[in-house]
Amino acid sequence: MSKSEKILYVHHTAVNGGATMSLFYLLEYVKQKYKVVVYFIEDGPAVEFYRQAGIYCIIDNTLGKLPHCTIENQSLNPFGFKFYHDIKSYSKHYLSLLPTYFRMRQIIANEKPDIVHLNSSVLIAEGLAVKSMGMPLVWHMRDFLDYGNFRLRYNFLRRIISRCSNAVIGLCESEINRVSAGDKGVVIPNFVNFDKFDYQKVDKVNLRGQLGVATDTKIIAILGWSTPAKGAQTLMQAFAEISAKHSNTILVFFGEGQQQVANSKIKIILRFLTGKKNLRIELQKIIDKYSLQNRVFFPGTIFDIASYIAEVDIIAAPFTEPHFARPILEAGAMKTLVITSDIDGTREMVLHGKAGYLAKPGDKQDWAQQLDLALSSDNHDKIELMFNNTLHTYNSEINANNTIAVYRDILTSSLHL
């Protein structure tokens, strides 16, 4: 293996979310063996975060994406509001497909990589461009393809992903099964770097002191909440239901999104006229209704998240759509209890409820019941089981080396062509 070989990565977001951090942890290993260049399709805090770690990054706004996964997708039903809400953004996505295709071909010609690694299923035009150049392609599924109503778009896109790729990496069996990649498919779970997520050595951040609450306060936290599919509203409603019984408990919303409610009268009028709801405002309505102003917090984005998870009692991952959630892994490594939705991806991560609590997605009553049970129970066995499973199944060194083995097999095969 020579470090003269280059891998070109394309990443679909510059937000500090799960996919961004998962790629970052992978690159910590890959850059020791290969030359690495990462193309971001937009600017944002993740770019500087990567650069500070010595990862060579380029922002190219000509590149685009076509979201069609369970977390972000376009409604094709003209009788629903979401169809009209999506028109503007998806018109932009569709119009960018051709420029993206030709720009990606230029990038490949200039960079001359040995392998291209696309870090999301949404990078459709990039995948077609890589295939047209005859370049080896690893396509990483960090999201579940959305079936849609009739599976027409789903079938079309999964065929593109499967036919353009030399290897398709899924985070779990249920995710890779949606792509139907055949022999090209390989399951390599997301992973945790236990040097960074070490519950015994993590730095203290005094989260309770930062929030101004008592030292014996129980903290429930959600890591990432700004899109509806992450289930923040269900969690907020469930917390409100149990707030009187568990009066020493608070709820913390970490991640991207409004920390304060915007009071723009123009935006309020536009939302009223269009019927569009603002998630942060909907959360605030529940906060105000139950007088929870001193028990719900929005600290914003945190990069050194391990230190904060270590001081949280429960990590909630209330996804309403199938997802393989990094916060669950990080909570497992930090010996923090997990409550998540009983759907594909997340249920596998908590061993079908043995290593955490499962609640029905979008069901505030069931979520309230599970939160109440978790706060009232001795959860030592669940926490230990989750930790041990995370340690063995989601080990960063093992799973990074499994990804590198995919590269090695492709490069070896290329030599024999």
XYZ file of C-alpha atoms in Angstrom:
417
model
C 0.000 0.000 0.000
C 1.407 3.342 -1.037
C 0.481 6.754 0.270
C 0.776 7.981 -3.327
C -2.711 6.543 -3.905
C -5.425 9.142 -3.550
C -9.014 8.873 -2.368
C -11.391 11.691 -3.227
C -14.348 12.112 -0.888
C -17.504 14.089 -1.603
C -19.495 15.141 1.440
C -23.048 16.429 1.187
C -23.186 18.817 4.149
C -20.998 21.205 6.136
C -23.166 20.915 9.239
C -21.625 19.217 12.248
C -23.955 16.233 12.246
C -23.652 12.469 12.421
C -22.473 11.914 8.827
C -19.854 14.655 9.159
C -18.402 13.182 12.332
C -18.573 9.622 11.019
C -16.520 10.595 7.968
C -14.113 12.557 10.156
C -13.387 9.541 12.368
C -12.880 7.355 9.292
C -10.437 9.845 7.772
C -8.317 9.826 10.922
C -7.346 6.286 9.926
C -7.465 6.593 6.138
C -5.139 9.612 5.949
C -2.391 7.530 7.545
C -2.385 5.244 4.507
C -3.653 7.288 1.538
C -3.693 10.815 0.226
C -7.076 12.315 1.035
C -9.049 15.232 -0.395
C -12.587 16.076 0.712
C -14.956 18.099 -1.469
C -17.777 19.788 0.450
C -20.764 20.866 -1.633
C -21.364 23.810 0.734
C -19.531 25.917 3.293
C -20.103 25.607 7.017
C -18.483 24.920 10.401
C -17.492 21.359 9.518
C -15.047 22.589 6.853
C -12.919 24.509 9.328
C -13.206 21.636 11.804
C -11.726 19.270 9.204
C -9.003 21.718 8.199
C -7.896 22.186 11.784
C -7.372 18.421 11.903
C -5.076 18.580 8.873
C -7.583 17.243 6.347
C -7.330 18.861 2.922
C -10.752 20.272 2.017
C -12.250 22.100 -0.947
C -15.625 23.834 -1.040
C -17.327 23.511 -4.416
C -20.779 25.045 -4.586
C -21.325 23.804 -8.137
C -21.773 20.315 -6.768
C -25.283 19.493 -5.584
C -27.463 16.803 -4.092
C -30.829 15.142 -4.578
C -32.246 14.168 -1.171
C -34.472 11.116 -1.335
C -33.914 9.488 2.059
C -36.223 8.974 5.008
C -34.777 11.970 6.893
C -35.116 14.388 3.950
C -37.246 13.707 0.899
C -39.542 15.315 -1.639
C -43.272 14.741 -1.610
C -44.706 13.990 -5.051
C -48.303 14.208 -3.851
C -49.789 17.452 -5.297
C -52.671 17.252 -2.800
C -50.379 17.658 0.191
C -48.798 20.853 1.556
C -45.308 19.329 1.547
C -45.402 19.074 -2.251
C -45.647 22.873 -2.573
C -43.283 23.485 0.319
C -40.636 21.353 -1.456
C -41.005 22.936 -4.902
C -38.424 25.683 -4.416
C -35.673 23.574 -2.852
C -36.186 20.576 -5.110
C -36.352 22.706 -8.242
C -32.884 23.880 -7.254
C -31.759 20.282 -6.661
C -33.046 19.099 -10.042
C -31.616 22.075 -11.914
C -28.219 21.402 -10.343
C -28.028 17.792 -11.552
C -26.505 18.542 -14.966
C -23.986 21.187 -13.732
C -23.042 18.808 -10.911
C -22.465 15.975 -13.363
C -20.105 17.981 -15.569
C -18.341 19.622 -12.627
C -17.696 16.240 -11.037
C -16.146 15.009 -14.259
C -13.822 18.047 -14.216
C -12.877 17.388 -10.603
C -11.984 13.782 -11.382
C -9.912 14.856 -14.387
C -8.032 17.420 -12.278
C -7.588 15.404 -9.078
C -6.892 12.044 -10.761
C -7.928 10.002 -7.713
C -7.580 6.248 -7.486
C -10.971 5.878 -5.777
C -13.947 8.191 -5.276
C -15.907 7.799 -2.047
C -19.370 9.406 -1.948
C -20.497 9.886 1.637
C -24.266 9.841 1.114
C -26.966 8.365 -1.089
C -28.043 11.898 -2.082
C -25.003 12.468 -4.346
C -26.683 11.040 -7.443
C -25.198 13.228 -10.196
C -21.732 12.773 -8.697
C -22.166 9.002 -8.846
C -23.212 9.076 -12.478
C -20.196 11.260 -13.305
C -17.795 8.902 -11.559
C -19.238 5.957 -13.472
C -18.937 7.823 -16.778
C -15.228 8.386 -16.106
C -14.620 4.712 -15.405
C -13.405 5.552 -11.899
C -13.736 3.076 -8.991
C -16.544 4.203 -6.690
C -17.376 3.448 -3.062
C -20.858 4.685 -2.220
C -21.623 5.061 1.491
C -25.260 4.752 2.593
C -25.544 6.935 5.674
C -29.307 7.170 5.314
C -32.228 4.931 4.404
C -33.615 5.353 0.901
C -37.206 6.564 1.017
C -39.685 4.132 -0.548
C -42.198 6.801 -1.496
C -45.803 5.950 -2.347
C -45.240 3.796 -5.433
C -41.480 3.044 -5.203
C -40.868 4.372 -8.718
C -38.246 6.937 -7.750
C -36.854 4.572 -5.108
C -36.303 1.777 -7.644
C -34.735 4.176 -10.149
C -32.274 5.636 -7.642
C -31.245 2.377 -6.022
C -30.411 1.000 -9.464
C -28.164 4.018 -10.103
C -26.389 3.504 -6.779
C -25.916 -0.221 -7.320
C -24.826 -0.048 -10.967
C -22.431 2.879 -10.588
C -20.612 1.483 -7.548
C -17.802 -0.968 -7.055
C -18.851 -1.247 -3.407
C -21.882 -0.042 -1.454
C -21.355 0.374 2.280
C -24.370 0.266 4.581
C -24.424 0.942 8.293
C -26.724 -1.986 9.085
C -28.449 -4.894 7.331
C -31.815 -3.165 7.007
C -30.157 -0.157 5.365
C -28.126 -2.136 2.812
C -31.172 -4.292 2.004
C -32.990 -1.208 0.695
C -30.315 -0.709 -1.944
C -30.287 -4.354 -3.088
C -26.619 -4.053 -4.003
C -26.018 -7.813 -4.217
C -22.379 -8.847 -3.947
C -21.330 -5.188 -3.934
C -23.049 -4.568 -0.609
C -21.108 -4.674 2.648
C -22.245 -3.777 6.151
C -19.771 -1.674 8.120
C -21.458 -0.027 11.102
C -20.770 3.512 12.143
C -18.145 3.560 14.828
C -16.883 5.335 17.894
C -13.330 6.411 18.587
C -12.884 5.215 22.161
C -9.866 7.465 22.622
C -12.236 10.422 22.280
C -15.278 8.802 23.853
C -13.663 7.434 27.010
C -16.047 7.756 29.933
C -13.167 7.384 32.406
C -10.933 10.132 30.987
C -13.334 12.696 29.569
C -12.895 16.347 30.600
C -15.446 17.812 32.979
C -17.554 20.650 31.541
C -19.925 21.205 34.489
C -23.024 21.149 32.282
C -25.364 21.636 35.230
C -23.377 24.684 36.291
C -23.512 26.081 32.749
C -27.284 25.668 32.725
C -27.692 26.998 36.242
C -29.456 23.936 37.664
C -28.897 21.900 40.834
C -26.186 19.256 40.919
C -28.718 16.448 41.481
C -30.789 17.420 38.414
C -31.511 14.635 35.931
C -30.734 15.593 32.333
C -32.449 14.209 29.231
C -30.746 15.334 26.012
C -31.294 15.073 22.275
C -28.312 15.492 19.947
C -29.592 17.137 16.756
C -33.232 18.182 16.548
C -33.790 20.767 13.804
C -35.474 18.525 11.209
C -38.970 17.094 11.868
C -37.851 13.488 11.258
C -35.623 13.668 14.336
C -38.736 13.704 16.493
C -38.023 16.713 18.707
C -41.685 17.641 19.022
C -42.655 14.160 20.211
C -39.895 14.277 22.817
C -40.969 17.731 23.954
C -44.583 16.607 24.337
C -43.532 13.473 26.232
C -41.296 15.469 28.564
C -44.154 17.858 29.270
C -46.335 14.883 30.230
C -43.853 13.646 32.867
C -42.510 17.031 33.976
C -44.716 17.288 37.080
C -43.904 13.775 38.306
C -40.156 14.171 37.642
C -39.715 17.732 38.806
C -35.917 17.472 39.121
C -35.507 16.632 35.418
C -34.597 18.970 32.551
C -34.503 18.605 28.759
C -31.585 19.838 26.625
C -31.683 20.267 22.826
C -28.098 20.150 21.529
C -27.326 20.971 17.906
C -28.209 23.133 14.941
C -31.375 25.206 15.134
C -32.760 28.366 16.661
C -31.713 28.880 20.256
C -34.272 31.670 20.641
C -37.687 31.997 19.027
C -37.642 34.518 16.167
C -40.311 37.208 16.552
C -40.366 38.545 12.994
C -43.930 39.674 12.296
C -43.431 39.212 8.551
C -42.372 35.591 9.016
C -45.289 34.976 11.368
C -47.736 36.303 8.754
C -46.124 34.249 5.963
C -46.278 31.080 8.047
C -49.947 31.755 8.790
C -50.775 32.307 5.108
C -48.854 29.271 3.860
C -49.666 26.934 6.722
C -45.969 26.272 7.266
C -44.937 25.595 10.853
C -41.667 26.538 12.512
C -40.381 23.683 14.686
C -38.744 25.974 17.228
C -42.004 27.899 17.672
C -43.972 24.669 18.068
C -41.552 23.565 20.790
C -41.889 26.936 22.506
C -45.669 26.629 22.551
C -45.343 23.437 24.596
C -42.740 25.047 26.851
C -45.029 27.996 27.537
C -48.136 25.851 28.010
C -46.476 23.767 30.733
C -44.345 26.622 32.190
C -41.095 24.812 31.390
C -39.027 27.916 30.586
C -36.486 27.030 33.293
C -36.375 23.338 32.435
C -35.765 23.271 28.672
C -32.489 24.506 27.146
C -31.075 25.105 23.641
C -27.257 25.441 23.958
C -26.601 25.207 20.197
C -23.904 23.184 18.431
C -21.260 21.487 20.588
C -18.162 19.963 18.963
C -16.651 18.396 22.099
C -19.813 16.402 22.605
C -18.260 13.502 24.562
C -17.767 15.672 27.647
C -21.409 16.705 27.550
C -22.802 13.210 26.983
C -20.826 12.070 30.039
C -22.817 14.491 32.202
C -26.233 13.558 30.772
C -28.472 10.894 32.294
C -30.478 9.924 29.205
C -29.845 10.388 25.488
C -33.107 10.424 23.551
C -33.190 9.623 19.822
C -36.890 9.936 18.900
C -36.569 9.510 15.131
C -39.804 9.144 13.193
C -38.098 7.549 10.175
C -35.520 4.715 9.920
C -32.084 5.941 10.853
C -28.709 4.757 12.127
C -28.055 7.382 14.771
C -24.522 8.283 15.846
C -25.710 9.762 19.185
C -26.799 6.283 20.251
C -23.293 4.917 19.698
C -21.696 7.834 21.484
C -24.062 7.418 24.427
C -23.224 3.713 24.555
C -19.494 4.463 24.693
C -20.026 7.012 27.485
C -22.242 4.662 29.529
C -25.265 6.914 29.161
C -28.741 5.381 28.965
C -30.534 5.477 25.586
C -34.202 5.765 24.685
C -34.929 5.576 20.968
C -37.654 4.826 18.444
C -38.656 1.285 17.607
C -37.777 1.492 13.891
C -35.166 0.065 11.498
C -31.642 1.069 12.405
C -32.189 2.399 15.905
C -33.807 -0.770 17.263
C -30.810 -2.796 16.083
C -28.461 -0.439 17.890
C -30.078 -1.026 21.287
C -30.364 -4.776 20.667
C -34.143 -4.655 20.233
C -34.674 -3.064 23.648
C -32.252 -5.149 25.711
C -29.620 -2.395 25.827
C -31.956 0.590 26.035
C -35.594 1.601 25.845
C -37.751 1.531 22.709
C -40.778 3.747 22.132
C -43.234 3.960 19.258
C -42.136 6.653 16.795
C -44.233 9.802 16.987
C -46.282 8.461 19.921
C -45.998 11.011 22.751
C -47.823 8.774 25.239
C -45.532 5.824 24.694
C -42.508 8.125 24.822
C -43.762 9.589 28.096
C -44.230 6.080 29.475
C -40.706 5.017 28.482
C -39.160 8.211 29.879
C -41.027 7.665 33.152
C -39.874 4.042 33.296
C -36.256 4.958 32.547
C -36.187 7.677 35.197
C -37.749 5.347 37.781
C -35.653 2.217 37.156
C -32.224 0.819 37.898
C -30.720 0.761 34.395
C -27.278 -0.615 35.208
C -27.723 -3.833 33.182
C -28.962 -2.008 30.069
C -26.115 0.500 30.251
C -23.454 -2.189 30.644
C -24.886 -4.265 27.799
C -24.988 -1.212 25.525
C -21.406 -0.305 26.430
C -20.065 -3.799 25.751
C -21.949 -4.070 22.467
C -20.646 -0.654 21.384
C -17.124 -1.641 22.369
C -17.154 -4.779 20.214
C -19.525 -3.947 17.351
C -18.763 -0.268 16.770
C -15.023 -0.218 17.374
C -13.416 2.525 15.281
C -10.168 0.715 14.513
C -11.877 -2.498 13.403
C -14.520 -0.808 11.264
C -12.127 1.744 9.753
C -9.835 -1.109 8.773
C -12.812 -2.909 7.230
C -13.440 0.180 5.084
C -9.766 0.372 4.149
C -9.980 -3.307 3.174
C -12.726 -2.354 0.695
C -10.350 0.214 -0.848
C -7.547 -2.327 -0.940
C -9.690 -4.911 -2.745
C -10.781 -2.358 -5.334
C -7.227 -1.156 -5.952
C -5.957 -4.732 -6.231
C -8.711 -5.562 -8.712
C -7.846 -2.437 -10.747
C -4.264 -3.616 -11.091
C -5.422 -6.830 -12.743
C -7.656 -5.132 -15.313
